[in-house]
Every structure is written in structure tokens, then in C-alpha cells.
CSV table of C-alpha atoms and ligand atoms in Angstrom, one decimal:
chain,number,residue,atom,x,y,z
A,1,UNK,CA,-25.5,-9.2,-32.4
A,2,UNK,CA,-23.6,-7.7,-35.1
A,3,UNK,CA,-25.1,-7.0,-38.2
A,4,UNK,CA,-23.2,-5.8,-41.4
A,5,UNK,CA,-25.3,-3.1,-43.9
A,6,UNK,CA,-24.2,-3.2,-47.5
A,7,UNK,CA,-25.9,-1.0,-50.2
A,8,UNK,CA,-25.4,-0.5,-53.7
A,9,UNK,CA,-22.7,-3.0,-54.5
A,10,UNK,CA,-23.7,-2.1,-58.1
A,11,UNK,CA,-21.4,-4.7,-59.7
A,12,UNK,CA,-18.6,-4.0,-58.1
A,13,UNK,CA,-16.5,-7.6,-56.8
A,14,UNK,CA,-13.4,-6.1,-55.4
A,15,UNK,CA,-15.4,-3.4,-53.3
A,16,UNK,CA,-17.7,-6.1,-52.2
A,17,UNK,CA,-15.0,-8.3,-51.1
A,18,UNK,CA,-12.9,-5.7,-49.2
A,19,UNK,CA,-15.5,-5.3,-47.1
A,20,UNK,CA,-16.2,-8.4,-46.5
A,21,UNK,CA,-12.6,-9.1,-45.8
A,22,UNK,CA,-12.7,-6.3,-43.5
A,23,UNK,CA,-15.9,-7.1,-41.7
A,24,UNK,CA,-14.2,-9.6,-39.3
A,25,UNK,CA,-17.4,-11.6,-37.0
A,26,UNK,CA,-20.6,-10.7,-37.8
A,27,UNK,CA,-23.8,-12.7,-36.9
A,28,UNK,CA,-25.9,-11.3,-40.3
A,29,UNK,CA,-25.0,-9.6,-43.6
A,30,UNK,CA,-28.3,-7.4,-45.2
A,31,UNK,CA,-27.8,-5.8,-48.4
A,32,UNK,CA,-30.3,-2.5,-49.5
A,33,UNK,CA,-30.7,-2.8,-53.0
A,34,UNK,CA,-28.3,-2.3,-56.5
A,35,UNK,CA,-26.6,-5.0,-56.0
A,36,UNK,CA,-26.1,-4.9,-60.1
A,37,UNK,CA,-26.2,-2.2,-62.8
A,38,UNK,CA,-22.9,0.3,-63.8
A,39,UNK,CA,-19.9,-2.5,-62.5
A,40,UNK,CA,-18.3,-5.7,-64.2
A,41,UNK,CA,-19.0,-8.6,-62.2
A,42,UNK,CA,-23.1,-9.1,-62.2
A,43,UNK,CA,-23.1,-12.8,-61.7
A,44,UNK,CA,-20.1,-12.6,-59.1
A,45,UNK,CA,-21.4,-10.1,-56.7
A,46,UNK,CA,-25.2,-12.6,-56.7
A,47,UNK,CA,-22.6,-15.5,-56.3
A,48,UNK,CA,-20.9,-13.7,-53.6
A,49,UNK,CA,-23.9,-12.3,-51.6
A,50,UNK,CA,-25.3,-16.3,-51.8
A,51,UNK,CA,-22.3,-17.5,-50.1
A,52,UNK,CA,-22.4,-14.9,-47.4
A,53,UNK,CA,-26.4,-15.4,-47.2
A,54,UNK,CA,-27.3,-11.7,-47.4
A,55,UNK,CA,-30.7,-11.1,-46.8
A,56,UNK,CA,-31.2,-8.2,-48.8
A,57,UNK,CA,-34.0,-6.1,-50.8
A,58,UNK,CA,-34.9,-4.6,-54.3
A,59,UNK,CA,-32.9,-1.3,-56.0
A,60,UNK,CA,-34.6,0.6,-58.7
A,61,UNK,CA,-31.0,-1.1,-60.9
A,62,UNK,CA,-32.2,-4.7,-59.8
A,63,UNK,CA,-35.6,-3.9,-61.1
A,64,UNK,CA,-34.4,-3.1,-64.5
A,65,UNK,CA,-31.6,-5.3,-65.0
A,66,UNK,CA,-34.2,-8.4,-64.0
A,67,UNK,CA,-36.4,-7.2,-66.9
A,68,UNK,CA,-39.7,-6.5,-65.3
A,69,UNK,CA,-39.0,-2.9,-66.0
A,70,UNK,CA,-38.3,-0.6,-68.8
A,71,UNK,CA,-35.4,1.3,-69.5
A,72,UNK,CA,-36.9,4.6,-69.6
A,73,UNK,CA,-36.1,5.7,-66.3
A,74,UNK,CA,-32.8,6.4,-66.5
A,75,UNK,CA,-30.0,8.4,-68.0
A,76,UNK,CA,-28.2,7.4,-71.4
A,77,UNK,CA,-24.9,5.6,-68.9
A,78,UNK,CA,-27.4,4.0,-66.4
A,79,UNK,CA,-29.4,2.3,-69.5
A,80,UNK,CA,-26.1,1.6,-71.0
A,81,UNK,CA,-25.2,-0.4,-68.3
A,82,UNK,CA,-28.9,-1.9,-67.8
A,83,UNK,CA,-28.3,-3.2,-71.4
A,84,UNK,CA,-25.1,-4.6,-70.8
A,85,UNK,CA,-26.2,-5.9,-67.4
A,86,UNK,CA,-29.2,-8.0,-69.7
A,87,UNK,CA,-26.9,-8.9,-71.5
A,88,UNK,CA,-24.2,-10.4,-69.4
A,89,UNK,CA,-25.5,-12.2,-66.8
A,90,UNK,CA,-27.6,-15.4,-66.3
A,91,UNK,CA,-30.8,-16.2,-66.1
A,92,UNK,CA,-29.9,-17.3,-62.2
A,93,UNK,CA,-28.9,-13.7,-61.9
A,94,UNK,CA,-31.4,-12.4,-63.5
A,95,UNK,CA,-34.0,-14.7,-61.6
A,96,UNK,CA,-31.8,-13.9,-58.1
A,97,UNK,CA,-33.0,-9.9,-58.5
A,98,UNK,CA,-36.5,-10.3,-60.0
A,99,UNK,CA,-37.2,-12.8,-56.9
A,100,UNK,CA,-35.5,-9.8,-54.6
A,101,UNK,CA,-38.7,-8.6,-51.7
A,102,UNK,CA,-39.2,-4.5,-51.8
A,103,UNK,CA,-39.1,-4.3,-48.4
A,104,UNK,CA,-37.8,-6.5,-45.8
A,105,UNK,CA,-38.8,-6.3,-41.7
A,106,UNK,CA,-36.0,-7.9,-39.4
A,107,UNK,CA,-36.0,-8.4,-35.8
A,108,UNK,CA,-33.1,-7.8,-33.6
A,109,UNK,CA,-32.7,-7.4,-30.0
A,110,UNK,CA,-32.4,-4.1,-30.2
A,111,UNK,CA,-35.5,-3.5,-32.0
A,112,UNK,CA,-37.3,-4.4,-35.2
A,113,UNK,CA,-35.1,-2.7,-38.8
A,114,UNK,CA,-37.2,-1.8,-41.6
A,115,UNK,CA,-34.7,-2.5,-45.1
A,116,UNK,CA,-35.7,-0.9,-48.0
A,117,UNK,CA,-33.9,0.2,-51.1
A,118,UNK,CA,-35.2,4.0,-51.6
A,119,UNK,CA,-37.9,5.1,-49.0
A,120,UNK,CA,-40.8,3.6,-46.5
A,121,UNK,CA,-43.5,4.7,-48.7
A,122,UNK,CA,-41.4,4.6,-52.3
A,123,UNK,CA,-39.2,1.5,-51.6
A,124,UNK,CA,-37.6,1.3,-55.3
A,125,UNK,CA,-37.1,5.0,-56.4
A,126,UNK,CA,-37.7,7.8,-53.5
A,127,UNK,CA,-34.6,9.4,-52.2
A,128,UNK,CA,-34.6,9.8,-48.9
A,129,UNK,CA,-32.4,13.0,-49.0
A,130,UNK,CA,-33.7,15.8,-46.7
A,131,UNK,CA,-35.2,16.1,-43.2
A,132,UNK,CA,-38.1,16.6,-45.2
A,133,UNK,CA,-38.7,14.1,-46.5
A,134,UNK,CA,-37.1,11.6,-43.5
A,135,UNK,CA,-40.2,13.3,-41.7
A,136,UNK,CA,-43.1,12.3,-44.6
A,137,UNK,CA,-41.8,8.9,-44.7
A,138,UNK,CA,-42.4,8.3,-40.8
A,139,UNK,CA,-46.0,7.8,-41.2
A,140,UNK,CA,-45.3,4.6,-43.8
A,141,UNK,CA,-42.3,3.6,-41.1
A,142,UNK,CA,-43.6,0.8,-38.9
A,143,UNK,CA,-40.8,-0.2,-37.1
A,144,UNK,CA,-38.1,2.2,-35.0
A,145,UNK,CA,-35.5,1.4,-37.5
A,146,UNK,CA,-35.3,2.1,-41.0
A,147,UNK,CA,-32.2,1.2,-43.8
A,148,UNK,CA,-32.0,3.3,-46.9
A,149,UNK,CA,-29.8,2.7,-49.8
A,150,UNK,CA,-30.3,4.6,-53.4
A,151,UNK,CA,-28.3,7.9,-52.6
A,152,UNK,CA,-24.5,6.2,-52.2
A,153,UNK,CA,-24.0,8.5,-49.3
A,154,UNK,CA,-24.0,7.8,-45.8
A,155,UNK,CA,-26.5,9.9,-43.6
A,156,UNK,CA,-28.5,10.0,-40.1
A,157,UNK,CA,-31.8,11.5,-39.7
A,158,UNK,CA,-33.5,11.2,-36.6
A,159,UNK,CA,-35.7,13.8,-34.2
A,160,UNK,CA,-34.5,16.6,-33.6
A,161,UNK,CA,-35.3,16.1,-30.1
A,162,UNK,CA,-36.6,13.2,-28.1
A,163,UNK,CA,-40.1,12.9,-29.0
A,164,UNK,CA,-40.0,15.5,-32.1
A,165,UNK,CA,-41.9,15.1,-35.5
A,166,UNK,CA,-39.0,17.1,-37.4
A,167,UNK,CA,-36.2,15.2,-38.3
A,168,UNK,CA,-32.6,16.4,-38.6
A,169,UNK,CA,-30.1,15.1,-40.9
A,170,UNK,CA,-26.5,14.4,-40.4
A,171,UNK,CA,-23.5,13.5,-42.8
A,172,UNK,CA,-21.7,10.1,-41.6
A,173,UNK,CA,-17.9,11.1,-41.4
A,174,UNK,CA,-15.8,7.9,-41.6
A,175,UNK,CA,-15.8,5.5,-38.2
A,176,UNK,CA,-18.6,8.4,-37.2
A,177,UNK,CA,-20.6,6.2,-34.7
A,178,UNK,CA,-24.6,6.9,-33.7
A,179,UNK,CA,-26.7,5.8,-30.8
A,180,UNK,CA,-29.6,3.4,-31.7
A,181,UNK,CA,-32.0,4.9,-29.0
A,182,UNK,CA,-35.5,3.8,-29.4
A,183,UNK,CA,-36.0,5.9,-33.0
A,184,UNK,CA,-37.4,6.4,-35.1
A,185,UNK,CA,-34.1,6.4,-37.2
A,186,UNK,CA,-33.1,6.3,-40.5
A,187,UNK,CA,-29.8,5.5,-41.5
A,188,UNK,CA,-28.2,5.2,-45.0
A,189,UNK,CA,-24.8,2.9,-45.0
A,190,UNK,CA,-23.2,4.7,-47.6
A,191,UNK,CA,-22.5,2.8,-51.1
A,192,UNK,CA,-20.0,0.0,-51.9
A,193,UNK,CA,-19.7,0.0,-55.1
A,194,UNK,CA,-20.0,3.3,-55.9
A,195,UNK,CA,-19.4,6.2,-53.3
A,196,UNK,CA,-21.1,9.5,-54.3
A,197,UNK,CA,-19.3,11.3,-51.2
A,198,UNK,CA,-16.5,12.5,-52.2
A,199,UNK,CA,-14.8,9.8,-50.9
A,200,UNK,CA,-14.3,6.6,-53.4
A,201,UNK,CA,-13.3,3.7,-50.6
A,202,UNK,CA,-16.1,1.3,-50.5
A,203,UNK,CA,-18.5,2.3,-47.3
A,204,UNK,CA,-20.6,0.4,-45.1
A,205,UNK,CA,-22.2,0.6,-41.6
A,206,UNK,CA,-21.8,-2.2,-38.5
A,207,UNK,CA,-24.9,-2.3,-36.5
A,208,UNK,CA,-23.7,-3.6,-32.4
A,209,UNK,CA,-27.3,-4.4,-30.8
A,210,UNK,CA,-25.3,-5.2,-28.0
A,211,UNK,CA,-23.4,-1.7,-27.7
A,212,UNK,CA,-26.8,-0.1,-29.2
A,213,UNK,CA,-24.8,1.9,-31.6
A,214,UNK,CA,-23.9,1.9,-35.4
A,215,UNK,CA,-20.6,2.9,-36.9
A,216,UNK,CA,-20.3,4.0,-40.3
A,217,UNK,CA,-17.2,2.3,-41.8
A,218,UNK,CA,-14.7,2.9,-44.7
A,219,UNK,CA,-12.8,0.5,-46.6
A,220,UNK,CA,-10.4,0.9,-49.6
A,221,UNK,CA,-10.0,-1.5,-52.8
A,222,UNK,CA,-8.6,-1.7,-55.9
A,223,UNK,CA,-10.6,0.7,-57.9
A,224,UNK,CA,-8.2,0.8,-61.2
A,225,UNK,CA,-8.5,-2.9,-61.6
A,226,UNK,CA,-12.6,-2.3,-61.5
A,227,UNK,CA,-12.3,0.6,-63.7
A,228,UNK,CA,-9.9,-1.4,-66.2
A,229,UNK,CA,-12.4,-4.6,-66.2
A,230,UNK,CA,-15.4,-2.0,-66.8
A,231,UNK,CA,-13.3,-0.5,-70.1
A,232,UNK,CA,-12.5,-3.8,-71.3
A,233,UNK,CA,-16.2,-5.0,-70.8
A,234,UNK,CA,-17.4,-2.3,-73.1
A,235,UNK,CA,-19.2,-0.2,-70.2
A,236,UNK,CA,-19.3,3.7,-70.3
A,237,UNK,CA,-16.2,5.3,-69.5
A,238,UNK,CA,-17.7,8.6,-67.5
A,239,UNK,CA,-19.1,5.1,-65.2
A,240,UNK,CA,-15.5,4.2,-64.8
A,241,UNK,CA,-13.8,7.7,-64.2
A,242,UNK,CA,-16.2,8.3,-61.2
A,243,UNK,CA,-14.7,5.6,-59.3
A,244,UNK,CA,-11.6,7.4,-58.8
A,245,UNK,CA,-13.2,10.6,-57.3
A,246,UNK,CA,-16.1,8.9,-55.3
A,247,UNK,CA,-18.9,10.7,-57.3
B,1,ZN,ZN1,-27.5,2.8,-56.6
């Protein structure tokens, strides 16, 4: 089984769709979370992920931009484009991320994958960004497998050694591949929409259950014609300008 990981789309059509154009056979598509919030195309990238049927969980961006949470939490750009996110998408949208689970437990024959936006134990708004905390979320980890989207940068931890409590962490370099074992292992695809690696291609990770390995993938698009449709939609221009550098 092959099984494509998407995370934080945010918006963003022409990522999303040069990875799908690039993913070539793949039995399931699961998405982690932001799937709207900072990019153009809202109603698009819900469109998209429908006709792809994505199985796919709650971001802290999807919370707010379905309504059933404030605007407080985030800085002026993010609530700028929560606003115009509101504003410019239908209720299907809108009804689409509200109905979004928090978590999501899939089986595999590999081994059961725990999908969650932020963290086990914080699934909307914890960063899983440290060995440290890898190593306080195992306790809320049922399953040897965990997904984490949220931090747009793609990252391994996983025991030090066989059978260790501490985690290490490791950066994903681009076609950088990782052995499933039997985990526990948490493993963060990277973000389509909006890379905060340095690196601004779209990126995305291609579980193999039959090779028991994942591979962290790259993929490039046309980021001026996204940052050109965000400027003529009115959204903040420092959300644009990141594109380009991948931050
Ligand atoms: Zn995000």
C-alpha cells in the first residue's frame, strides 16, 4: 500500500496540484490539518481534496476559518487571512472544516498511523518541535505511528535506540527516506502550501507499507502565479513574499 501525506495545503491550488500530479499510484491520500488560511483558493483546495477523497484531520487554521473559534490566537497576517478566509468561501467550505475529526486512527498493514494536526495530546495547537516533547506526547500515542502537521517542516523523531524512552529528532533532507520499524515514530511531511524550511517547493512524504519505509518528497510549482492571485485577492503581502524563500 501506498499512502500519500499532505499537510498544510493552507490555500494553496497550484502546490496542491503539483503534488498530486507528481504522486503517480497511490492506494490513499491523508491530509494533517490547514488545509485553508494565508492562500487564494479556499473553496478549490476542499473541492480538490473531495475529488481525491483525502481522509484528513483538523488544523488550528481550519478551526478558525470554520468559525467555531475566535480570532485571538493569532498574529495580525494569520487573522488577516482568517478574515478573508470567512469571508470568501462557502458555507460547504466552511461546513467541510468544522465537520473536520481532531484526530484520525488508520490501519495499514504495516501497522495502525495516528493523524493529527499538532500533537497526540494537543491535536489543534501543540508543536511537536523537539525530542522533548516527541518524548511527552508518547504517553497520549496509542498506535506505533503518528503524523504531525502544524510546523511546515519535515522531521523524524523516533528512539534513540531500540527500546528507548528518549526520542531523537532528525531534519528530512529532500528524497531522505526512513525505515518504518515497529515505532513508535513520529513523522511530519513537511508543508505544501507553505514550506518553512528554507526550501519553498511544495513537500510531502510517500508512506510504502510494502517496502516499510517513507520518503520525504519535493515538488516545485508555480509560486509567482500564487503570490500574484494572493496580491490581487487583497491578502497580506509579507504572506505572499514568504513563498518565494520557503519561510
Ligand atoms: Zn499550518
Amino acid at each position: 500500500m501506498r499512502i500519500a501525506v499532505l499537510s498544510d495545503i493552507h490555500s494553496n491550488l497550484r502546490a496542491l496540484d503539483a503534488v498530486l500530479a507528481s504522486l503517480g499510484s497511490v492506494d490513499r491520500i491523508w491530509h494533517l490539518g490547514d488545509v485553508v488560511g494565508y492562500g487564494p483558493d479556499p473553496d478549490a483546495v476542499v473541492e480538490r481534496l473531495g475529488q481525491v477523497h483525502a481522509l484528513g484531520v483538523m488544523g488550528n487554521h481550519d478551526l478558525v476559518a470554520s468559525g467555531a473559534e475566535g480570532l485571538d490566537w493569532f498574529n495580525s497576517d494569520a487573522r488577516r487571512a482568517a478574515e478573508w478566509t470567512r469571508i470568501h468561501s462557502t458555507p460547504q467550505t466552511r461546513a467541510y472544516l468544522a465537520a473536520l475529526p481532531q484526530e484520525r486512527v488508520e490501519q495499514t498493514p504495516a501497522g495502525e498511523f495516528t493523524l493529527v494536526h499538532g500533537s497526540p495530546r494537543e491535536p489543534i495547537w501543540e508543536y511537536v518541535d523537539s525530542p522533548r516533547v516527541a518524548e511527552d506526547n508518547l504517553a497520549a500515542l496509542k498506535t506505533p505511528f503518528c503524523l504531525v502537521g502544524h510546523l511546515h517542516v519535515p522531521l523524524a523523531f523516533r528512539p534513540r535506540r531500540p527500546g528507548d524512552s528518549r526520542m531523537e529528532m532528525r531534519l528530512a533532507a529532500p528524497d531522505g527516506r526512513i525505515g518504518l520499524g515497529g515505532g513508535p515514530l513520529i513523522l511530519n511531511p513537511g508543508g505544501v502550501g507553505q514550506p518553512r524550511d528554507g526550501d519553498p517547493r511544495a513537500a510531502f512524504l510517500v508512506i510504502d507499507t510494502d517496502s516499510g519505509e517513507a520518503v520525504w518528497r519535493r515538488v516545485e510549482y508555480e509560486v509567482e502565479a500564487t503570490q500574484r492571485a494572493m496580491l490581487q485577492a487583497g491578502l497580506p503581502p509579507a504572506l505572499a513574499a514568504r513563498l518565494r524563500f520557503g519561510q
